[in-house]
mmCIF file of C-alpha atoms and ligand atoms in Angstrom:
data_model
loop_
_atom_site.group_PDB
_atom_site.id
_atom_site.type_symbol
_atom_site.label_atom_id
_atom_site.label_comp_id
_atom_site.label_asym_id
_atom_site.label_seq_id
_atom_site.Cartn_x
_atom_site.Cartn_y
_atom_site.Cartn_z
ATOM 1 C CA MET J 1 -0.150 161.307 -110.110
ATOM 2 C CA SER J 2 -0.339 161.625 -113.906
ATOM 3 C CA ARG J 3 -3.921 161.389 -115.143
ATOM 4 C CA THR J 4 -3.109 159.016 -117.979
ATOM 5 C CA PHE J 5 -4.624 155.527 -118.129
ATOM 6 C CA LEU J 6 -2.439 153.516 -120.504
ATOM 7 C CA ALA J 7 -3.476 150.060 -121.730
ATOM 8 C CA ILE J 8 -0.865 147.904 -123.460
ATOM 9 C CA GLY J 9 -1.399 144.904 -125.717
ATOM 10 C CA GLU J 10 -2.610 143.701 -129.074
ATOM 11 C CA CYS J 11 -5.594 144.979 -131.027
ATOM 12 C CA MET J 12 -6.508 142.653 -133.898
ATOM 13 C CA VAL J 13 -8.656 142.805 -136.976
ATOM 14 C CA GLU J 14 -11.884 140.901 -136.311
ATOM 15 C CA MET J 15 -13.793 139.334 -139.204
ATOM 16 C CA ALA J 16 -17.321 138.474 -138.048
ATOM 17 C CA PRO J 17 -19.740 136.562 -140.303
ATOM 18 C CA SER J 18 -22.502 138.806 -141.604
ATOM 19 C CA GLY J 19 -24.417 136.274 -143.679
ATOM 20 C CA SER J 20 -24.064 134.428 -147.005
ATOM 21 C CA GLY J 21 -20.273 134.238 -147.013
ATOM 22 C CA THR J 22 -19.619 137.882 -146.168
ATOM 23 C CA TYR J 23 -17.760 139.205 -143.123
ATOM 24 C CA LYS J 24 -17.854 142.473 -141.240
ATOM 25 C CA MET J 25 -14.470 143.875 -140.258
ATOM 26 C CA GLY J 26 -13.924 145.317 -136.801
ATOM 27 C CA PHE J 27 -11.094 145.714 -134.291
ATOM 28 C CA ALA J 28 -10.843 143.858 -130.998
ATOM 29 C CA GLY J 29 -8.556 142.768 -128.191
ATOM 30 C CA ASP J 30 -8.780 142.262 -124.435
ATOM 31 C CA THR J 31 -6.680 145.302 -123.403
ATOM 32 C CA LEU J 32 -8.312 147.433 -126.081
ATOM 33 C CA ASN J 33 -11.737 146.551 -124.615
ATOM 34 C CA THR J 34 -10.564 147.737 -121.210
ATOM 35 C CA ALA J 35 -9.155 150.985 -122.654
ATOM 36 C CA TRP J 36 -12.419 151.584 -124.516
ATOM 37 C CA TYR J 37 -14.550 151.172 -121.379
ATOM 38 C CA ALA J 38 -12.089 153.123 -119.233
ATOM 39 C CA ARG J 39 -12.423 155.988 -121.710
ATOM 40 C CA LYS J 40 -16.198 155.919 -121.224
ATOM 41 C CA TYR J 41 -15.942 155.731 -117.464
ATOM 42 C CA LEU J 42 -13.145 158.205 -116.663
ATOM 43 C CA GLY J 43 -13.832 161.937 -116.809
ATOM 44 C CA ASN J 44 -12.349 164.329 -119.332
ATOM 45 C CA ASP J 45 -9.620 165.177 -116.841
ATOM 46 C CA TRP J 46 -8.121 161.754 -117.723
ATOM 47 C CA ASN J 47 -6.244 160.831 -120.869
ATOM 48 C CA VAL J 48 -6.779 157.221 -121.970
ATOM 49 C CA GLY J 49 -4.041 155.869 -124.219
ATOM 50 C CA TYR J 50 -3.259 152.593 -125.951
ATOM 51 C CA PHE J 51 0.263 151.326 -126.503
ATOM 52 C CA THR J 52 1.058 148.694 -129.116
ATOM 53 C CA ALA J 53 2.857 148.360 -132.443
ATOM 54 C CA VAL J 54 1.077 148.331 -135.811
ATOM 55 C CA GLY J 55 2.076 148.396 -139.483
ATOM 56 C CA THR J 56 2.310 151.331 -141.838
ATOM 57 C CA ASP J 57 -0.367 149.848 -144.129
ATOM 58 C CA GLN J 58 -3.950 150.943 -144.624
ATOM 59 C CA VAL J 59 -5.622 148.539 -142.224
ATOM 60 C CA SER J 60 -3.235 149.662 -139.470
ATOM 61 C CA SER J 61 -4.155 153.285 -140.195
ATOM 62 C CA GLU J 62 -7.837 152.345 -140.014
ATOM 63 C CA MET J 63 -7.276 150.767 -136.623
ATOM 64 C CA LEU J 64 -5.636 153.953 -135.357
ATOM 65 C CA GLU J 65 -8.581 155.964 -136.693
ATOM 66 C CA PHE J 66 -10.955 153.630 -134.874
ATOM 67 C CA LEU J 67 -9.099 154.254 -131.607
ATOM 68 C CA GLN J 68 -8.955 158.004 -132.173
ATOM 69 C CA THR J 69 -12.669 158.107 -132.899
ATOM 70 C CA ALA J 70 -13.161 156.468 -129.509
ATOM 71 C CA ASN J 71 -11.055 159.319 -128.041
ATOM 72 C CA ILE J 72 -8.173 156.995 -127.193
ATOM 73 C CA ASP J 73 -4.703 158.518 -127.454
ATOM 74 C CA VAL J 74 -2.578 156.665 -130.019
ATOM 75 C CA SER J 75 0.431 158.993 -129.975
ATOM 76 C CA GLY J 76 2.746 156.385 -128.400
ATOM 77 C CA ILE J 77 1.903 153.603 -130.877
ATOM 78 C CA ARG J 78 4.878 152.421 -132.927
ATOM 79 C CA ARG J 79 4.535 151.835 -136.686
ATOM 80 C CA LEU J 80 6.635 149.154 -138.364
ATOM 81 C CA ASP J 81 7.176 148.929 -142.126
ATOM 82 C CA ASP J 82 7.532 145.170 -142.300
ATOM 83 C CA ARG J 83 4.564 144.030 -140.180
ATOM 84 C CA THR J 84 0.807 144.415 -140.029
ATOM 85 C CA LEU J 85 -2.060 143.682 -137.622
ATOM 86 C CA GLY J 86 -2.971 140.215 -136.411
ATOM 87 C CA LEU J 87 -6.362 138.932 -137.576
ATOM 88 C CA TYR J 88 -9.008 136.496 -136.390
ATOM 89 C CA LEU J 89 -12.054 135.090 -138.058
ATOM 90 C CA ILE J 90 -15.196 134.103 -136.195
ATOM 91 C CA GLN J 91 -16.538 130.786 -137.513
ATOM 92 C CA LEU J 92 -20.139 129.787 -136.890
ATOM 93 C CA LYS J 93 -21.341 126.207 -136.899
ATOM 94 C CA ASP J 94 -24.780 125.249 -135.566
ATOM 95 C CA GLY J 95 -24.869 128.530 -133.616
ATOM 96 C CA GLU J 96 -21.522 127.832 -131.876
ATOM 97 C CA ARG J 97 -18.659 130.296 -132.364
ATOM 98 C CA SER J 98 -15.045 129.270 -132.853
ATOM 99 C CA PHE J 99 -12.037 131.360 -133.798
ATOM 100 C CA ALA J 100 -9.245 131.052 -136.360
ATOM 101 C CA TYR J 101 -6.185 133.259 -135.759
ATOM 102 C CA TRP J 102 -3.439 134.749 -137.923
ATOM 103 C CA ARG J 103 -1.323 136.596 -135.402
ATOM 104 C CA SER J 104 2.070 134.884 -135.155
ATOM 105 C CA GLN J 105 3.788 137.667 -137.142
ATOM 106 C CA SER J 106 1.677 140.574 -135.930
ATOM 107 C CA ALA J 107 3.304 143.958 -135.360
ATOM 108 C CA ALA J 108 2.103 143.932 -131.734
ATOM 109 C CA ARG J 109 4.626 141.180 -130.973
ATOM 110 C CA CYS J 110 7.296 143.875 -131.356
ATOM 111 C CA LEU J 111 5.693 146.316 -128.910
ATOM 112 C CA ALA J 112 8.544 145.970 -126.408
ATOM 113 C CA ALA J 113 11.370 145.676 -128.949
ATOM 114 C CA ASP J 114 12.191 149.382 -128.722
ATOM 115 C CA ARG J 115 12.960 149.833 -125.057
ATOM 116 C CA GLN J 116 13.205 153.609 -125.253
ATOM 117 C CA ALA J 117 9.805 154.010 -126.915
ATOM 118 C CA LEU J 118 8.280 151.665 -124.349
ATOM 119 C CA GLU J 119 9.818 153.483 -121.388
ATOM 120 C CA ALA J 120 8.857 156.863 -122.809
ATOM 121 C CA SER J 121 5.183 155.843 -123.025
ATOM 122 C CA LEU J 122 5.054 154.063 -119.682
ATOM 123 C CA GLY J 123 6.846 156.968 -118.032
ATOM 124 C CA GLN J 124 3.888 159.272 -118.765
ATOM 125 C CA ALA J 125 1.226 157.029 -117.252
ATOM 126 C CA GLY J 126 -0.503 157.204 -113.888
ATOM 127 C CA LEU J 127 -2.117 153.787 -114.330
ATOM 128 C CA ILE J 128 -0.689 151.095 -116.610
ATOM 129 C CA TYR J 129 -2.916 148.169 -117.569
ATOM 130 C CA PHE J 130 -1.839 144.980 -119.334
ATOM 131 C CA SER J 131 -2.790 141.314 -119.486
ATOM 132 C CA GLY J 132 -1.337 137.846 -119.755
ATOM 133 C CA ILE J 133 -2.026 138.088 -123.483
ATOM 134 C CA THR J 134 0.250 141.150 -123.663
ATOM 135 C CA LEU J 135 3.011 139.028 -122.110
ATOM 136 C CA ALA J 136 2.247 135.885 -124.100
ATOM 137 C CA ILE J 137 2.738 137.503 -127.510
ATOM 138 C CA LEU J 138 6.194 138.912 -126.654
ATOM 139 C CA PRO J 139 9.479 137.139 -127.373
ATOM 140 C CA ALA J 140 11.013 135.881 -124.097
ATOM 141 C CA ASP J 141 13.686 138.618 -123.909
ATOM 142 C CA ASP J 142 11.121 141.337 -124.527
ATOM 143 C CA ARG J 143 9.028 140.075 -121.620
ATOM 144 C CA LEU J 144 11.955 140.875 -119.336
ATOM 145 C CA THR J 145 12.342 144.310 -120.948
ATOM 146 C CA PHE J 146 8.615 144.890 -120.449
ATOM 147 C CA LEU J 147 8.704 143.963 -116.757
ATOM 148 C CA GLU J 148 11.777 146.184 -116.257
ATOM 149 C CA ALA J 149 9.934 149.092 -117.873
ATOM 150 C CA LEU J 150 6.990 148.486 -115.519
ATOM 151 C CA ARG J 151 9.308 148.536 -112.516
ATOM 152 C CA ALA J 152 10.860 151.798 -113.724
ATOM 153 C CA ALA J 153 7.429 153.380 -114.275
ATOM 154 C CA ARG J 154 6.332 152.314 -110.809
ATOM 155 C CA LYS J 155 9.394 153.973 -109.303
ATOM 156 C CA LYS J 156 8.217 157.166 -110.990
ATOM 157 C CA GLY J 157 4.831 156.820 -109.295
ATOM 158 C CA ALA J 158 2.698 154.854 -111.762
ATOM 159 C CA GLN J 159 0.288 152.204 -110.524
ATOM 160 C CA VAL J 160 0.185 148.931 -112.446
ATOM 161 C CA ALA J 161 -2.841 146.663 -113.019
ATOM 162 C CA PHE J 162 -2.761 143.218 -114.604
ATOM 163 C CA ASP J 163 -5.349 140.636 -115.679
ATOM 164 C CA PRO J 164 -3.530 137.280 -116.073
ATOM 165 C CA ASN J 165 -6.042 136.215 -118.758
ATOM 166 C CA LEU J 166 -4.415 132.784 -118.981
ATOM 167 C CA ARG J 167 -4.315 131.483 -122.584
ATOM 168 C CA PRO J 168 -1.818 128.588 -122.725
ATOM 169 C CA ARG J 169 -2.098 128.241 -126.493
ATOM 170 C CA LEU J 170 -0.421 131.647 -126.890
ATOM 171 C CA TRP J 171 2.561 130.629 -124.762
ATOM 172 C CA GLU J 172 5.448 128.324 -125.628
ATOM 173 C CA ASP J 173 4.333 126.046 -122.762
ATOM 174 C CA ALA J 174 2.123 126.157 -119.662
ATOM 175 C CA GLU J 175 5.055 126.144 -117.238
ATOM 176 C CA THR J 176 6.509 129.302 -118.827
ATOM 177 C CA MET J 177 3.061 130.910 -118.683
ATOM 178 C CA ARG J 178 2.686 130.204 -114.969
ATOM 179 C CA ALA J 179 6.235 131.389 -114.162
ATOM 180 C CA CYS J 180 5.960 134.587 -116.176
ATOM 181 C CA VAL J 181 2.481 135.481 -114.892
ATOM 182 C CA THR J 182 3.692 134.936 -111.327
ATOM 183 C CA GLU J 183 6.713 137.185 -111.890
ATOM 184 C CA ALA J 184 4.512 139.857 -113.477
ATOM 185 C CA ALA J 185 2.131 139.782 -110.496
ATOM 186 C CA GLY J 186 5.064 140.823 -108.329
ATOM 187 C CA VAL J 187 5.349 144.202 -110.095
ATOM 188 C CA CYS J 188 1.625 144.987 -109.831
ATOM 189 C CA ASP J 189 -0.543 147.107 -107.583
ATOM 190 C CA PHE J 190 -3.639 145.225 -108.792
ATOM 191 C CA VAL J 191 -3.867 141.654 -110.064
ATOM 192 C CA MET J 192 -7.360 140.966 -111.441
ATOM 193 C CA PRO J 193 -7.788 137.314 -112.477
ATOM 194 C CA SER J 194 -10.924 135.346 -113.328
ATOM 195 C CA PHE J 195 -11.214 132.334 -111.060
ATOM 196 C CA GLU J 196 -12.154 129.913 -113.838
ATOM 197 C CA ASP J 197 -8.752 130.492 -115.500
ATOM 198 C CA GLU J 198 -6.885 130.172 -112.208
ATOM 199 C CA LEU J 199 -8.680 126.947 -111.333
ATOM 200 C CA THR J 200 -7.914 125.459 -114.740
ATOM 201 C CA HIS J 201 -4.288 126.508 -115.123
ATOM 202 C CA PHE J 202 -2.975 126.909 -111.563
ATOM 203 C CA GLY J 203 -5.260 124.337 -109.916
ATOM 204 C CA ASP J 204 -6.438 126.773 -107.207
ATOM 205 C CA ALA J 205 -8.977 125.123 -104.921
ATOM 206 C CA ASP J 206 -11.033 128.305 -104.474
ATOM 207 C CA PRO J 207 -10.769 132.092 -105.107
ATOM 208 C CA LYS J 208 -9.072 132.545 -101.720
ATOM 209 C CA ALA J 209 -6.242 130.302 -102.928
ATOM 210 C CA SER J 210 -5.809 132.552 -106.005
ATOM 211 C CA VAL J 211 -5.717 135.623 -103.755
ATOM 212 C CA GLU J 212 -3.097 134.074 -101.497
ATOM 213 C CA ARG J 213 -0.940 132.883 -104.395
ATOM 214 C CA TYR J 214 -0.831 136.321 -106.043
ATOM 215 C CA LEU J 215 -0.236 138.114 -102.724
ATOM 216 C CA ALA J 216 2.657 135.723 -102.083
ATOM 217 C CA ALA J 217 4.010 136.616 -105.547
ATOM 218 C CA GLY J 218 4.146 140.265 -104.438
ATOM 219 C CA ALA J 219 0.880 141.778 -105.737
ATOM 220 C CA GLY J 220 -0.312 144.866 -103.841
ATOM 221 C CA ALA J 221 -4.001 143.977 -104.141
ATOM 222 C CA VAL J 222 -5.860 141.063 -105.723
ATOM 223 C CA VAL J 223 -9.392 141.121 -107.147
ATOM 224 C CA VAL J 224 -10.727 137.700 -108.171
ATOM 225 C CA LYS J 225 -13.748 137.703 -110.488
ATOM 226 C CA ASN J 226 -15.871 134.607 -110.649
ATOM 227 C CA GLY J 227 -18.754 134.974 -113.096
ATOM 228 C CA PRO J 228 -22.010 135.441 -111.121
ATOM 229 C CA GLU J 229 -20.316 134.433 -107.856
ATOM 230 C CA GLU J 230 -18.744 136.742 -105.265
ATOM 231 C CA VAL J 231 -15.821 138.963 -106.235
ATOM 232 C CA LEU J 232 -13.042 138.415 -103.681
ATOM 233 C CA CYS J 233 -10.710 141.361 -102.915
ATOM 234 C CA ALA J 234 -7.603 141.436 -100.771
ATOM 235 C CA ARG J 235 -5.725 144.575 -99.902
ATOM 236 C CA GLN J 236 -3.608 145.577 -96.921
ATOM 237 C CA GLY J 237 -4.239 142.317 -95.139
ATOM 238 C CA ALA J 238 -8.047 142.526 -95.389
ATOM 239 C CA LEU J 239 -10.071 140.010 -97.390
ATOM 240 C CA ARG J 240 -13.544 141.071 -98.511
ATOM 241 C CA ALA J 241 -16.226 139.502 -100.690
ATOM 242 C CA PHE J 242 -18.780 141.387 -102.794
ATOM 243 C CA GLN J 243 -21.809 139.810 -104.442
ATOM 244 C CA PRO J 244 -22.496 141.091 -107.999
ATOM 245 C CA ARG J 245 -26.154 141.807 -108.689
ATOM 246 C CA PRO J 246 -27.736 138.845 -110.529
ATOM 247 C CA VAL J 247 -28.320 139.221 -114.263
ATOM 248 C CA SER J 248 -31.323 137.309 -115.557
ATOM 249 C CA THR J 249 -30.824 137.542 -119.333
ATOM 250 C CA ILE J 250 -27.276 136.831 -120.441
ATOM 251 C CA VAL J 251 -26.778 137.376 -124.164
ATOM 252 C CA ASP J 252 -22.981 137.269 -124.632
ATOM 253 C CA THR J 253 -20.308 137.179 -121.921
ATOM 254 C CA THR J 254 -17.546 138.501 -124.237
ATOM 255 C CA ALA J 255 -15.561 141.228 -122.432
ATOM 256 C CA ALA J 256 -17.213 140.663 -119.035
ATOM 257 C CA GLY J 257 -13.819 140.622 -117.336
ATOM 258 C CA ASP J 258 -12.343 143.384 -119.519
ATOM 259 C CA SER J 259 -15.218 145.759 -118.799
ATOM 260 C CA PHE J 260 -15.220 144.871 -115.094
ATOM 261 C CA ASN J 261 -11.523 145.782 -114.925
ATOM 262 C CA ALA J 262 -12.092 149.123 -116.678
ATOM 263 C CA ALA J 263 -14.902 150.321 -114.430
ATOM 264 C CA PHE J 264 -13.231 148.933 -111.304
ATOM 265 C CA LEU J 265 -9.971 150.765 -112.014
ATOM 266 C CA ALA J 266 -11.658 153.979 -113.168
ATOM 267 C CA GLU J 267 -13.790 154.112 -110.040
ATOM 268 C CA TYR J 268 -10.844 153.234 -107.822
ATOM 269 C CA LEU J 269 -8.734 155.991 -109.396
ATOM 270 C CA LYS J 270 -11.522 158.446 -108.629
ATOM 271 C CA SER J 271 -12.563 157.392 -105.134
ATOM 272 C CA GLU J 272 -9.951 154.911 -103.799
ATOM 273 C CA ASN J 273 -12.973 153.070 -102.444
ATOM 274 C CA LEU J 274 -12.720 149.311 -102.994
ATOM 275 C CA GLU J 275 -16.418 148.640 -102.454
ATOM 276 C CA ALA J 276 -17.458 151.366 -104.898
ATOM 277 C CA ALA J 277 -14.890 150.069 -107.396
ATOM 278 C CA VAL J 278 -16.238 146.495 -107.277
ATOM 279 C CA ALA J 279 -19.798 147.791 -107.562
ATOM 280 C CA ALA J 280 -18.803 149.823 -110.633
ATOM 281 C CA GLY J 281 -16.965 146.871 -112.190
ATOM 282 C CA ALA J 282 -19.786 144.418 -111.582
ATOM 283 C CA GLY J 283 -22.393 146.985 -112.644
ATOM 284 C CA LEU J 284 -20.732 147.591 -115.991
ATOM 285 C CA ALA J 285 -19.927 143.908 -116.656
ATOM 286 C CA GLY J 286 -23.512 143.008 -115.744
ATOM 287 C CA ARG J 287 -24.751 145.383 -118.453
ATOM 288 C CA VAL J 288 -22.197 144.374 -121.061
ATOM 289 C CA ILE J 289 -23.229 140.700 -120.874
ATOM 290 C CA GLN J 290 -26.823 141.629 -121.678
ATOM 291 C CA HIS J 291 -25.712 142.711 -125.178
ATOM 292 C CA ARG J 292 -23.996 141.107 -128.131
ATOM 293 C CA GLY J 293 -20.334 141.947 -128.820
ATOM 294 C CA ALA J 294 -17.369 143.213 -126.800
ATOM 295 C CA LEU J 295 -17.880 146.970 -127.055
ATOM 296 C CA VAL J 296 -21.331 147.988 -125.890
ATOM 297 C CA GLU J 297 -22.611 151.535 -125.482
ATOM 298 C CA CYS J 298 -24.352 150.929 -122.181
ATOM 299 C CA LEU J 299 -22.942 153.400 -119.710
ATOM 300 C CA GLU J 300 -25.818 155.808 -119.523
ATOM 301 C CA SER J 301 -27.485 153.686 -116.861
ATOM 302 C CA VAL J 302 -24.374 152.702 -114.849
HETATM 303 P P1 ADP D 401 -14.129 136.733 -117.647
HETATM 304 O O1 ADP D 401 -14.991 137.340 -118.720
HETATM 305 O O2 ADP D 401 -12.780 137.367 -117.611
HETATM 306 O O3 ADP D 401 -14.112 135.243 -117.656
HETATM 307 P P2 ADP D 401 -15.921 136.537 -115.357
HETATM 308 O O4 ADP D 401 -16.753 135.529 -116.083
HETATM 309 O O5 ADP D 401 -15.358 136.093 -114.076
HETATM 310 O O6 ADP D 401 -14.775 137.166 -116.263
HETATM 311 O O7 ADP D 401 -16.861 137.794 -115.118
HETATM 312 C C1 ADP D 401 -16.367 139.080 -114.808
HETATM 313 C C2 ADP D 401 -17.440 139.825 -114.049
HETATM 314 O O8 ADP D 401 -18.604 139.945 -114.873
HETATM 315 C C3 ADP D 401 -17.900 139.154 -112.787
HETATM 316 O O9 ADP D 401 -17.094 139.477 -111.673
HETATM 317 C C4 ADP D 401 -19.311 139.715 -112.632
HETATM 318 O O10 ADP D 401 -19.248 140.997 -112.035
HETATM 319 C C5 ADP D 401 -19.771 139.848 -114.084
HETATM 320 N N1 ADP D 401 -20.513 138.634 -114.475
HETATM 321 C C6 ADP D 401 -20.062 137.632 -115.281
HETATM 322 N N2 ADP D 401 -21.010 136.688 -115.434
HETATM 323 C C7 ADP D 401 -22.093 137.102 -114.712
HETATM 324 C C8 ADP D 401 -23.398 136.578 -114.456
HETATM 325 N N3 ADP D 401 -23.797 135.405 -114.961
HETATM 326 N N4 ADP D 401 -24.217 137.299 -113.659
HETATM 327 C C9 ADP D 401 -23.846 138.467 -113.123
HETATM 328 N N5 ADP D 401 -22.637 139.021 -113.329
HETATM 329 C C10 ADP D 401 -21.764 138.350 -114.098
#
């Protein structure tokens, strides 16, 4: 198997308030978070790449530099003259955060428009990771192209992992979201949802119902995260539950699921041991939520 971990999706500009009307610029996105943690967790014998589309402008170049500094391979990323990065602004009111987005014309929405470029990148990967947000931002035809490219990569031996990350506001409607996520699950070796999303948007009674629904859709294995509750895993007919270690001081749960997925997959790629993979995922997520922000340098004690 190729030792390339390829994450696919949208990385946005993040503007975070830094006091008295000023903002600090950063880069963020669910699949990027997973790539960033996978890079920390996988050994140097693995290449970790990110696939998306960006502009040719300065802020797009800065984003690529940010990824390269994190030792993430950007060689497959497409650059488009007439687009730029999506952006979101974090708004603070009485200590509560809310988000304003400018992403409807982002370059990343075109990431599957060039089928050849997409297939060329996917064709090099041993593990391909994407999310429901990756699917949501694509035009409907490009979603089909994307799923076809995943099928083709799988035929060449790649494994595919998917976090449904259900965000109905990014989709044209909730019915399309549910149909497309279900179809995508059918081309995946690992489907890694968070139960809260599945309860809200699919009406699953419990994590076992989510497992059964995604297995019925054709997923190879299903790993249901559920905050501090048990992680439920199903593979090859066996259903197993693992209890994450309790975390007493939770500072910020941003990227809990993204970091879990990274360490889970990295450990699974190394050992093929489901129990060790869940322990790694929960161990990393448990540390990430004890710090502020999505990208936390906290691996030394994993
Ligand atoms: P998401 O961030 O995608 O909503 P979850 O909230 O389900 O994901 O959390 C992902 C993982 O993070 C969990 O499976 C668990 O390992 C860890 N985690 C999240 N919240 C807690 C918590 N309160 N205590 C311990 N671990 C947690």
